[in-house]
Every structure is written in C-alpha cells, then in structure tokens.
JSON list of C-alpha atoms in Angstrom, two decimals:
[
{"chain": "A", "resi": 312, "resn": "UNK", "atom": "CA", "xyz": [0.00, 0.00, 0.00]},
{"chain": "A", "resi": 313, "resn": "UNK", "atom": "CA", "xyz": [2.86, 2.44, 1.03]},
{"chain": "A", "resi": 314, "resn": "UNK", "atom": "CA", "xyz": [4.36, 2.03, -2.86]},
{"chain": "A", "resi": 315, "resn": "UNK", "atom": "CA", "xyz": [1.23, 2.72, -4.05]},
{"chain": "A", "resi": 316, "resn": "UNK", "atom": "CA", "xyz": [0.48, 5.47, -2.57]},
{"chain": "A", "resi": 317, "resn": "UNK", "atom": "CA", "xyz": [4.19, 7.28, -3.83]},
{"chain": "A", "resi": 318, "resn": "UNK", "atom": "CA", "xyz": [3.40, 6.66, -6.96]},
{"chain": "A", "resi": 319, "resn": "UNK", "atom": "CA", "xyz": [2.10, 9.89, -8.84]},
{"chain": "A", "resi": 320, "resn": "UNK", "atom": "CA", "xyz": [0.34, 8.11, -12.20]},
{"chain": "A", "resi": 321, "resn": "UNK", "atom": "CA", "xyz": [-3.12, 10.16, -12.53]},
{"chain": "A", "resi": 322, "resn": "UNK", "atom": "CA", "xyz": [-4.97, 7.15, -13.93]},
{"chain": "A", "resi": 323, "resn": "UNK", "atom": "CA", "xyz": [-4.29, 4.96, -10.74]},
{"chain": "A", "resi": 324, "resn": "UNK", "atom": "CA", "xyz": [-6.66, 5.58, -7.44]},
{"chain": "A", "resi": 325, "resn": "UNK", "atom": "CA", "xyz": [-5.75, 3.70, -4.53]},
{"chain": "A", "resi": 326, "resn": "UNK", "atom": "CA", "xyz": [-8.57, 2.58, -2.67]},
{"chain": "A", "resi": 327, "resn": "UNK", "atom": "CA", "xyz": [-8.05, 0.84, 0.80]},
{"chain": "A", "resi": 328, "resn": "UNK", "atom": "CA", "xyz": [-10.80, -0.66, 2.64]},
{"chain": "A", "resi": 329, "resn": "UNK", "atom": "CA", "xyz": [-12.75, -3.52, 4.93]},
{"chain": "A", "resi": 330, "resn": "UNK", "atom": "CA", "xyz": [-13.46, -6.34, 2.26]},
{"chain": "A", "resi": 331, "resn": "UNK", "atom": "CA", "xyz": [-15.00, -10.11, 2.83]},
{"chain": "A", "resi": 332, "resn": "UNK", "atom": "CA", "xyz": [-11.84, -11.48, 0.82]},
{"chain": "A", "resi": 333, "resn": "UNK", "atom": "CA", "xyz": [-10.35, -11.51, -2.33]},
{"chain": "A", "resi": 334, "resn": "UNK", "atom": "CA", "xyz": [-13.51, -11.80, -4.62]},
{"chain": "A", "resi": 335, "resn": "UNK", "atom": "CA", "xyz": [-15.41, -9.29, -2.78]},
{"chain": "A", "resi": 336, "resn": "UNK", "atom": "CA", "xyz": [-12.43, -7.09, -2.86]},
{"chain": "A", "resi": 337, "resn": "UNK", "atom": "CA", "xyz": [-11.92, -7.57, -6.95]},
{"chain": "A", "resi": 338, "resn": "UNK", "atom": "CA", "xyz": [-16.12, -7.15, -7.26]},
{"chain": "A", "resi": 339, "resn": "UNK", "atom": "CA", "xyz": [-15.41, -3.60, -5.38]},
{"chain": "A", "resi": 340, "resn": "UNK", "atom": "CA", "xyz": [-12.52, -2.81, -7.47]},
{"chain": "A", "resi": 341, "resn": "UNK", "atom": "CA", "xyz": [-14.47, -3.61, -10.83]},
{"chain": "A", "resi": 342, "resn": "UNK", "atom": "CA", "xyz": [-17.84, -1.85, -9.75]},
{"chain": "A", "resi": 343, "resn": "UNK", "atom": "CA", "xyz": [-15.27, 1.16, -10.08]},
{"chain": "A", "resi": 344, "resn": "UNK", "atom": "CA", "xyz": [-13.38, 0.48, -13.21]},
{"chain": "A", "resi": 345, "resn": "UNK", "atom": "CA", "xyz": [-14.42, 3.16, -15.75]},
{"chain": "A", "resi": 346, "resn": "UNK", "atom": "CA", "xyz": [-12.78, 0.99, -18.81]},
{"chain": "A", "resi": 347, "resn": "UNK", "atom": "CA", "xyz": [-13.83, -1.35, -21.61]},
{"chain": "A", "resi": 348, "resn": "UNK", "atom": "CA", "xyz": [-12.18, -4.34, -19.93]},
{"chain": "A", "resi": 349, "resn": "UNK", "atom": "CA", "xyz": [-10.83, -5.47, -16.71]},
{"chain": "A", "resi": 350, "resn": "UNK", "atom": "CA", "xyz": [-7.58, -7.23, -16.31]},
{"chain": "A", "resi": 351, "resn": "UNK", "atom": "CA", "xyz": [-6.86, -8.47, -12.25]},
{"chain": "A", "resi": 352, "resn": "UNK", "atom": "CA", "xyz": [-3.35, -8.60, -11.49]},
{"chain": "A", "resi": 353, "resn": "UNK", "atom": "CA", "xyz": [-2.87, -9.59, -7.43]},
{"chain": "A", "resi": 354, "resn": "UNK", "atom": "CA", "xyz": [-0.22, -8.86, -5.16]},
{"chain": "A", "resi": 355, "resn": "UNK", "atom": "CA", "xyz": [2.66, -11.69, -6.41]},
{"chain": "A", "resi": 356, "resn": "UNK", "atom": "CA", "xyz": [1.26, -11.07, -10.11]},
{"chain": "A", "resi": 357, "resn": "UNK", "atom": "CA", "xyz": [2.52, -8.66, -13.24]},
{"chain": "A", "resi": 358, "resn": "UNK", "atom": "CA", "xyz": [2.30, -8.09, -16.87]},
{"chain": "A", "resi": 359, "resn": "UNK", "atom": "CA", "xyz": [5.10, -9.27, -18.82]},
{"chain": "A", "resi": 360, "resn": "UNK", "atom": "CA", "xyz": [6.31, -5.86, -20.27]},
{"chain": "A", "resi": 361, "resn": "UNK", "atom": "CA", "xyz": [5.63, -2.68, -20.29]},
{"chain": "A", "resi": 362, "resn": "UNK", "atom": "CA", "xyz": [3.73, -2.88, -24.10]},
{"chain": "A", "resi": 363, "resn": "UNK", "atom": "CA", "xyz": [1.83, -6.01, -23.58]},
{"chain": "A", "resi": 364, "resn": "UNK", "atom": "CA", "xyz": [-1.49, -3.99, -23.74]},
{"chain": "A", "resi": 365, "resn": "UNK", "atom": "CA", "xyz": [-0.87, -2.26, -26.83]},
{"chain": "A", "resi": 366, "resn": "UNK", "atom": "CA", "xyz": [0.26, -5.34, -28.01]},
{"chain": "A", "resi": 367, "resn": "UNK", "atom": "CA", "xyz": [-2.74, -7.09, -27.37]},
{"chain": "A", "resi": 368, "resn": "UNK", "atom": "CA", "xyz": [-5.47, -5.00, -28.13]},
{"chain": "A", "resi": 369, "resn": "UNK", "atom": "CA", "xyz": [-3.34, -4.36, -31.70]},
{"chain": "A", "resi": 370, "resn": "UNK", "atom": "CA", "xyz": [-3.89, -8.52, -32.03]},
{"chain": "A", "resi": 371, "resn": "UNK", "atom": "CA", "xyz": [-7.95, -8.30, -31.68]},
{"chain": "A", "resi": 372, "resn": "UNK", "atom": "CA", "xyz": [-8.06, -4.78, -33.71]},
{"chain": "A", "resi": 373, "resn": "UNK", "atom": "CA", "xyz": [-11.88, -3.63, -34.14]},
{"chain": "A", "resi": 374, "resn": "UNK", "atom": "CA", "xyz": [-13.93, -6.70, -33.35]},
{"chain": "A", "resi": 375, "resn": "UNK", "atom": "CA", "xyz": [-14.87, -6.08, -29.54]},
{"chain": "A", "resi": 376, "resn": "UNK", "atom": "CA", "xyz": [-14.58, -9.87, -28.25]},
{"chain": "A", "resi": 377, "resn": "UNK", "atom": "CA", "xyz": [-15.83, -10.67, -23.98]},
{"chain": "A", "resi": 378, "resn": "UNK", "atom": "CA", "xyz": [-13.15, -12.53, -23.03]},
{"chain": "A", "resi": 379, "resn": "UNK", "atom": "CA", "xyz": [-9.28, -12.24, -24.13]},
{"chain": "A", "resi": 380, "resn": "UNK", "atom": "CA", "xyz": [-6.89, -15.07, -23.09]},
{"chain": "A", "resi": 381, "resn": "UNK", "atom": "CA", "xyz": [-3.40, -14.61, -23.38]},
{"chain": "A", "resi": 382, "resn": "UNK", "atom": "CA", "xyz": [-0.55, -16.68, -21.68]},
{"chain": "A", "resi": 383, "resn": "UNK", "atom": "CA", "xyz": [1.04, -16.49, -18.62]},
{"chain": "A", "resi": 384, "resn": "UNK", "atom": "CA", "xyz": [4.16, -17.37, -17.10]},
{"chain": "A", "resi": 385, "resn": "UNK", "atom": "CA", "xyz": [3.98, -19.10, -13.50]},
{"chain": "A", "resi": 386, "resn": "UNK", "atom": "CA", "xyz": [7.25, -18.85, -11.83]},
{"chain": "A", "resi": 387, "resn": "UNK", "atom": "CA", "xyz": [7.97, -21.85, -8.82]},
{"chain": "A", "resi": 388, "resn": "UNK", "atom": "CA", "xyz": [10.93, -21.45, -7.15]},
{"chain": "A", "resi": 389, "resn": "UNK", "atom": "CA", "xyz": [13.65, -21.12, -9.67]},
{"chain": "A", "resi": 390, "resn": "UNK", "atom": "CA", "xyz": [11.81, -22.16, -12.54]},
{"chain": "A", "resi": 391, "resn": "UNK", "atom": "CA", "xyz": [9.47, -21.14, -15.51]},
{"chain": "A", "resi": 392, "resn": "UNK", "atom": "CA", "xyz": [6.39, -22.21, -16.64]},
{"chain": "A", "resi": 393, "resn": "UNK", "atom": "CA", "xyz": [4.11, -21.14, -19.82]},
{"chain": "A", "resi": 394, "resn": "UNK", "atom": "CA", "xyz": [0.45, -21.86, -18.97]},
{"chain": "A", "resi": 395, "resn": "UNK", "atom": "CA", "xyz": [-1.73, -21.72, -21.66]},
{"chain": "A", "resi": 396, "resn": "UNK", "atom": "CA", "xyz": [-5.99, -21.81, -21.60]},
{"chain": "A", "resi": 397, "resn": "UNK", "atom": "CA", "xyz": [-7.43, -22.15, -24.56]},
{"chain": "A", "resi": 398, "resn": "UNK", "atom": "CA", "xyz": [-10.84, -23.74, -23.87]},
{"chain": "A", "resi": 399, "resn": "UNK", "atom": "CA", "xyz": [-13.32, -24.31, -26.57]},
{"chain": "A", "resi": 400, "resn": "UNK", "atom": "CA", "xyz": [-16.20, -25.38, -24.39]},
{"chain": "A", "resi": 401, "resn": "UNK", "atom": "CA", "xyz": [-17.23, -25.58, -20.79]},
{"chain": "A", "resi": 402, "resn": "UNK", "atom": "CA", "xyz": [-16.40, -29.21, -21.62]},
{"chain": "A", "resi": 403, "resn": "UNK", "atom": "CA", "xyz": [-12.70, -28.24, -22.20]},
{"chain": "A", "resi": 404, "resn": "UNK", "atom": "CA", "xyz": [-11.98, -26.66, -18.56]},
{"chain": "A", "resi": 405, "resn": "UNK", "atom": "CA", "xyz": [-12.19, -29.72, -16.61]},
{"chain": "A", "resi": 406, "resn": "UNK", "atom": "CA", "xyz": [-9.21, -29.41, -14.75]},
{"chain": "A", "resi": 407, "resn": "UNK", "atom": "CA", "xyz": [-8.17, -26.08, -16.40]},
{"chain": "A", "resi": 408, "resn": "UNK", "atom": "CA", "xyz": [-8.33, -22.68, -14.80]},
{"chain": "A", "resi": 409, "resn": "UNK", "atom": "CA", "xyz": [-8.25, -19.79, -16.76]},
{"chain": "A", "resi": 410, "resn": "UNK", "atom": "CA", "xyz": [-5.31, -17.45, -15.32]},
{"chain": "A", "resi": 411, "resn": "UNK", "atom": "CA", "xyz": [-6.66, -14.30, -14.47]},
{"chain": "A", "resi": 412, "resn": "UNK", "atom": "CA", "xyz": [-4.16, -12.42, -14.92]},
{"chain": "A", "resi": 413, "resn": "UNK", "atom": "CA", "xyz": [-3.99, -12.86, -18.81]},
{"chain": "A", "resi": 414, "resn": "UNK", "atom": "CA", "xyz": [-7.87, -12.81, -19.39]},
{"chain": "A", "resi": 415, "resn": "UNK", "atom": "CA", "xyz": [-9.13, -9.06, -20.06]},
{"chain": "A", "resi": 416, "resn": "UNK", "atom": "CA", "xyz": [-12.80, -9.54, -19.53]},
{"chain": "A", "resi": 417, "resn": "UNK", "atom": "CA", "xyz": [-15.63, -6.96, -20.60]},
{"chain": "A", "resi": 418, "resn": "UNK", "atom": "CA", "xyz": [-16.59, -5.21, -17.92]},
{"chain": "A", "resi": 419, "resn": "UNK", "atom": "CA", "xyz": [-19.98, -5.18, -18.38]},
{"chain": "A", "resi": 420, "resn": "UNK", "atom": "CA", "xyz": [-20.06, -8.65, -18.63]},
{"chain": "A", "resi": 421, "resn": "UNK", "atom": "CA", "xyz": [-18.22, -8.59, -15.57]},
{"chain": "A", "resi": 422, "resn": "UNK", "atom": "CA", "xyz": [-20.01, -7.12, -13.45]},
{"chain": "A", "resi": 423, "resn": "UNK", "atom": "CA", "xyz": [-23.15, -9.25, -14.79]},
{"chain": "A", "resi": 424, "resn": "UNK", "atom": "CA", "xyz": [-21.46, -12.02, -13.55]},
{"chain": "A", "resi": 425, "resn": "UNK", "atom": "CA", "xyz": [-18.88, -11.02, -10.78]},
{"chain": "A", "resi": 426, "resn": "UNK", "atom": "CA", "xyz": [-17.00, -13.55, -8.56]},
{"chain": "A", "resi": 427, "resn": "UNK", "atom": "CA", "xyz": [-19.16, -15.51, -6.01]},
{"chain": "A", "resi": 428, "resn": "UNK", "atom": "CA", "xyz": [-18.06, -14.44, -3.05]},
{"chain": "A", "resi": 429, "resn": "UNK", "atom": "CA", "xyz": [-18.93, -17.30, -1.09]},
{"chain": "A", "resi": 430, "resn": "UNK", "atom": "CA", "xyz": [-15.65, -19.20, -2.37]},
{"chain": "A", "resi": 431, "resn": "UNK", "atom": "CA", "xyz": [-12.28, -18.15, -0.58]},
{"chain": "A", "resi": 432, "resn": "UNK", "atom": "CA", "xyz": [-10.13, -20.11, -3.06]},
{"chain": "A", "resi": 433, "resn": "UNK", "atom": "CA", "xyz": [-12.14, -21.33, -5.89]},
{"chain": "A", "resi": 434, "resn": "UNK", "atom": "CA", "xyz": [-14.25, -17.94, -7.16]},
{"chain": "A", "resi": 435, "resn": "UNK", "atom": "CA", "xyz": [-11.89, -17.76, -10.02]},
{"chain": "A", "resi": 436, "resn": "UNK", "atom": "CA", "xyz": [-12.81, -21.19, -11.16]},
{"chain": "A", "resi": 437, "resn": "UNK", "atom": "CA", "xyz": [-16.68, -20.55, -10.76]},
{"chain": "A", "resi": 438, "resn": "UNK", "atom": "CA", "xyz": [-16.56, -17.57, -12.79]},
{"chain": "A", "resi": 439, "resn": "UNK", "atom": "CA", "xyz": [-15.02, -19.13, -15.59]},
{"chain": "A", "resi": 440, "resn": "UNK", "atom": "CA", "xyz": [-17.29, -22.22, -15.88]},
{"chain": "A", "resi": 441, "resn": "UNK", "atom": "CA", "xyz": [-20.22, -19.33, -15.87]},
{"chain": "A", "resi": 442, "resn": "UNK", "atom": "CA", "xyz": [-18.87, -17.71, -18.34]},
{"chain": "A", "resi": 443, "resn": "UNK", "atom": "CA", "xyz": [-18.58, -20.57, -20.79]},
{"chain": "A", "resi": 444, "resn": "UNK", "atom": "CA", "xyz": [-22.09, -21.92, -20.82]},
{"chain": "A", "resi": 445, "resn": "UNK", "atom": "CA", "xyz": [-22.82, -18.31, -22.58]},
{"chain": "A", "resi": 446, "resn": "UNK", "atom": "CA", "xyz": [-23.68, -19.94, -26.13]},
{"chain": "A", "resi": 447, "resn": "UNK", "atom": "CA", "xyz": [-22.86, -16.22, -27.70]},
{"chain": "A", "resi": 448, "resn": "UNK", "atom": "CA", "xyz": [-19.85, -15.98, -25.41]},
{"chain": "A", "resi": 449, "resn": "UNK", "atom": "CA", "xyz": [-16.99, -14.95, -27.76]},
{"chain": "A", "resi": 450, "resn": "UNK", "atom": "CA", "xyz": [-13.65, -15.73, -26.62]},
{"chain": "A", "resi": 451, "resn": "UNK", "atom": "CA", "xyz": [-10.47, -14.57, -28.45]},
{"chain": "A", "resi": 452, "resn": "UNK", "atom": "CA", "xyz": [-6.84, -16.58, -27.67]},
{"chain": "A", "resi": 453, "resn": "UNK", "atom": "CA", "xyz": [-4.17, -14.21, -28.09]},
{"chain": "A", "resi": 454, "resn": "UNK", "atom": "CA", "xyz": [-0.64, -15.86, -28.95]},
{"chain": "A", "resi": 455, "resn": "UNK", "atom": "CA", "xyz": [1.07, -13.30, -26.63]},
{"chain": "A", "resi": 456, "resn": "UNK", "atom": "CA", "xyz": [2.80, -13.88, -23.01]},
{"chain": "A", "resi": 457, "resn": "UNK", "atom": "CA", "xyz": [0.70, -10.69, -21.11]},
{"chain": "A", "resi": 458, "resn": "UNK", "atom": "CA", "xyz": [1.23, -11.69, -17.37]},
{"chain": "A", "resi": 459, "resn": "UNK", "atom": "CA", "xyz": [3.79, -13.76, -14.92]},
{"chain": "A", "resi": 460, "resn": "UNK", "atom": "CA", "xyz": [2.77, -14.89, -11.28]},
{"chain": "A", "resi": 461, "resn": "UNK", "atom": "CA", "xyz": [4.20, -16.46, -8.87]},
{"chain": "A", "resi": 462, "resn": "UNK", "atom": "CA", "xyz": [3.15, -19.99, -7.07]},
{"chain": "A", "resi": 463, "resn": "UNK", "atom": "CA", "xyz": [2.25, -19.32, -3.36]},
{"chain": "A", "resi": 464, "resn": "UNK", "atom": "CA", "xyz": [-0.77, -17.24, -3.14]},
{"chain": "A", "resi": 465, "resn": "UNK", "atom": "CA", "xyz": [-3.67, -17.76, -0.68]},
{"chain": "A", "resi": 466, "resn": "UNK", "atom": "CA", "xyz": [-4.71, -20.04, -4.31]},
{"chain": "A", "resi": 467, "resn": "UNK", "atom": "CA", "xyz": [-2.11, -21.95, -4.39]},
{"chain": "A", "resi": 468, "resn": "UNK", "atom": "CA", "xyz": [-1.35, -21.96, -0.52]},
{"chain": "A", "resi": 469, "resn": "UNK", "atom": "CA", "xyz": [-4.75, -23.03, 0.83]},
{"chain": "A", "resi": 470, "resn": "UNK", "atom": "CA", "xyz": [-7.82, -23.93, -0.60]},
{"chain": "A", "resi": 471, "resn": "UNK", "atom": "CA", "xyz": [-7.16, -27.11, -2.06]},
{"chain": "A", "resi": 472, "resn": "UNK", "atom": "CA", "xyz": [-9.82, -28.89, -0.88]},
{"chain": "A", "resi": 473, "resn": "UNK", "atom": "CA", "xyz": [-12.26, -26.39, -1.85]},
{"chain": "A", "resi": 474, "resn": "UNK", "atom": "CA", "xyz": [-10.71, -26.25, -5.21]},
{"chain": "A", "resi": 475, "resn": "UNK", "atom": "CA", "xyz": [-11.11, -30.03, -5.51]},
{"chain": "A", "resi": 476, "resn": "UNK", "atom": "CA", "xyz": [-14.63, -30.48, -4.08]},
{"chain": "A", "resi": 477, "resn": "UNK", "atom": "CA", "xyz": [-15.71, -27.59, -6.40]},
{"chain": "A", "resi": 478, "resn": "UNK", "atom": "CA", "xyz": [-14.03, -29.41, -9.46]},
{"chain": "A", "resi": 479, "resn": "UNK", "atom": "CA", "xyz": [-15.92, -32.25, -8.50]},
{"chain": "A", "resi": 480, "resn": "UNK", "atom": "CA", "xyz": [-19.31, -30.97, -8.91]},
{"chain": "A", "resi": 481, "resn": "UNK", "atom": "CA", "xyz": [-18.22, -29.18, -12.16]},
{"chain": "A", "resi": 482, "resn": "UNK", "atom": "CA", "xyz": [-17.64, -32.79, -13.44]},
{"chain": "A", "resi": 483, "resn": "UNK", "atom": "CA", "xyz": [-20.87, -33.63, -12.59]},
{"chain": "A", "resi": 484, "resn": "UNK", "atom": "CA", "xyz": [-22.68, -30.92, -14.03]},
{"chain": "A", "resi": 485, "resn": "UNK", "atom": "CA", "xyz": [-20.22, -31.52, -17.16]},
{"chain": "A", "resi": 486, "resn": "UNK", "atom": "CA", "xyz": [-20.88, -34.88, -17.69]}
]
C-alpha cells in the first residue's frame, strides 16, 4: 500500500478498505473500473512488459470480443512455466483454470457475472465455468505472453480442498 500510494500516475486511485476477501475485494474494485475491460493482477502477479497492452489489443483490432486469453508465465521457485488456456467449451476446462491475470474480460459482462463471493479459493474457477455456458460468449486466444505470477498465493497456498470439491461438482454438471 505504502508504494502505491508514492506513486504519482493520474490514472491509478488507490482505494483501501474492509473487504470479505479476495472476490469481494476484486467485485469492489471492478464496480469502479471506468474501462472497456478489466484485467486483475494480485499482489505476487505482473504483466510481462511494459507494451503487452498495446500489443494485445493491436492482435484483436476492431472486433470487440468478452473474453481475451493470453498466456502467462507461473514462476515456482527457480523455474518457468508457460500456462496456456485455450478452452473451446465448458467441456474443455475440466481441470483447467483460466489465469486471471492474462484474461481481459468486458466489464460489463463482468459485473453481470462477478465472482461468487462465497468461495475463498475457488471464485476464479466458478466464474469461468459461468462464463462458458454463454452460447454467444466470444472468446479470443491471443498468442502473446501478457502476465507472470508467482506460485504461493492464498490459491495456491490453501484452498485445495475447496478447489477439488468444487471441481468435482463441475464434473458432474459436465458430464
């Protein structure tokens, strides 16, 4: 918070307050967002270089897509990983989560949507299978590296078994 608040950018508002976790504090954050999309980028996350918007909203040009999926890099320890979604169908996530901090998601549709706040670990994962049973839903893949993270987050510290019970039922419903 105390970087934040020295740095002097006009287009970035600082906003501190009491949430209910991470979803309700990202619902917040996007009922405030006054652009076209909404990108999430958390604490241990960042965007690959300092052009990687540009670069990607040069890819998708004038069509005006909901969803834009890019890659990301995970970084564990002392190595590099390149995760990839590219999902098809809500049949195609099983056992995929869609990295939010490459997806740029309209945020309209957004805030139609929103994370369920009643999940401390697995929102991220609801969302997404949400979003895909949208028959009009139009996704564009973008062949770009936008975002890195690192492993050892409250996602990937705790919430396992929510995660897994949760990816359960999906398999149900899926099936």
């Amino acid at each position: 918070l105390t970087i934040l608040q020295k740095m002097t950018d006009p287009r970035l508002v600082v906003i501190s307050k009491k949430d209910d976790g991470i979803y309700d504090a990202m619902n917040k954050g996007a009922a405030l967002a006054t652009g076209d999309y909404l990108l999430f980028l958390n604490s241990d996350d960042w965007l690959y270089d300092s052009e990687v918007i540009s670069k990607i909203f040069e890819n998708i040009r004038q069509t005006e897509y909901d969803l834009i999926v890019a890659k990301t890099i995970i970084a564990i320890k002392d190595k590099v990983y390149l995760q990839s979604a590219y999902p098809n169908s809500q049949h195609e996530i099983r056992g995929l989560n869609i990295p939010h901090p490459s997806s740029f998601i309209l945020t309209d549709l957004f805030r139609s949507y929103q994370y369920d706040t009643n999940y401390k670990f697995a929102g991220d994962y609801d969302l997404w299978i949400r979003l895909l049973k949208i028959p009009s839903l139009e996704i564009k893949y973008v062949d770009i590296i936008s975002s890195c993270f690192s492993l050892g987050g409250i996602s990937t510290k705790g919430g396992t078994e929510e995660r897994i019970a949760f990816e359960v039922e999906v398999s149900k419903f899926l099936n």
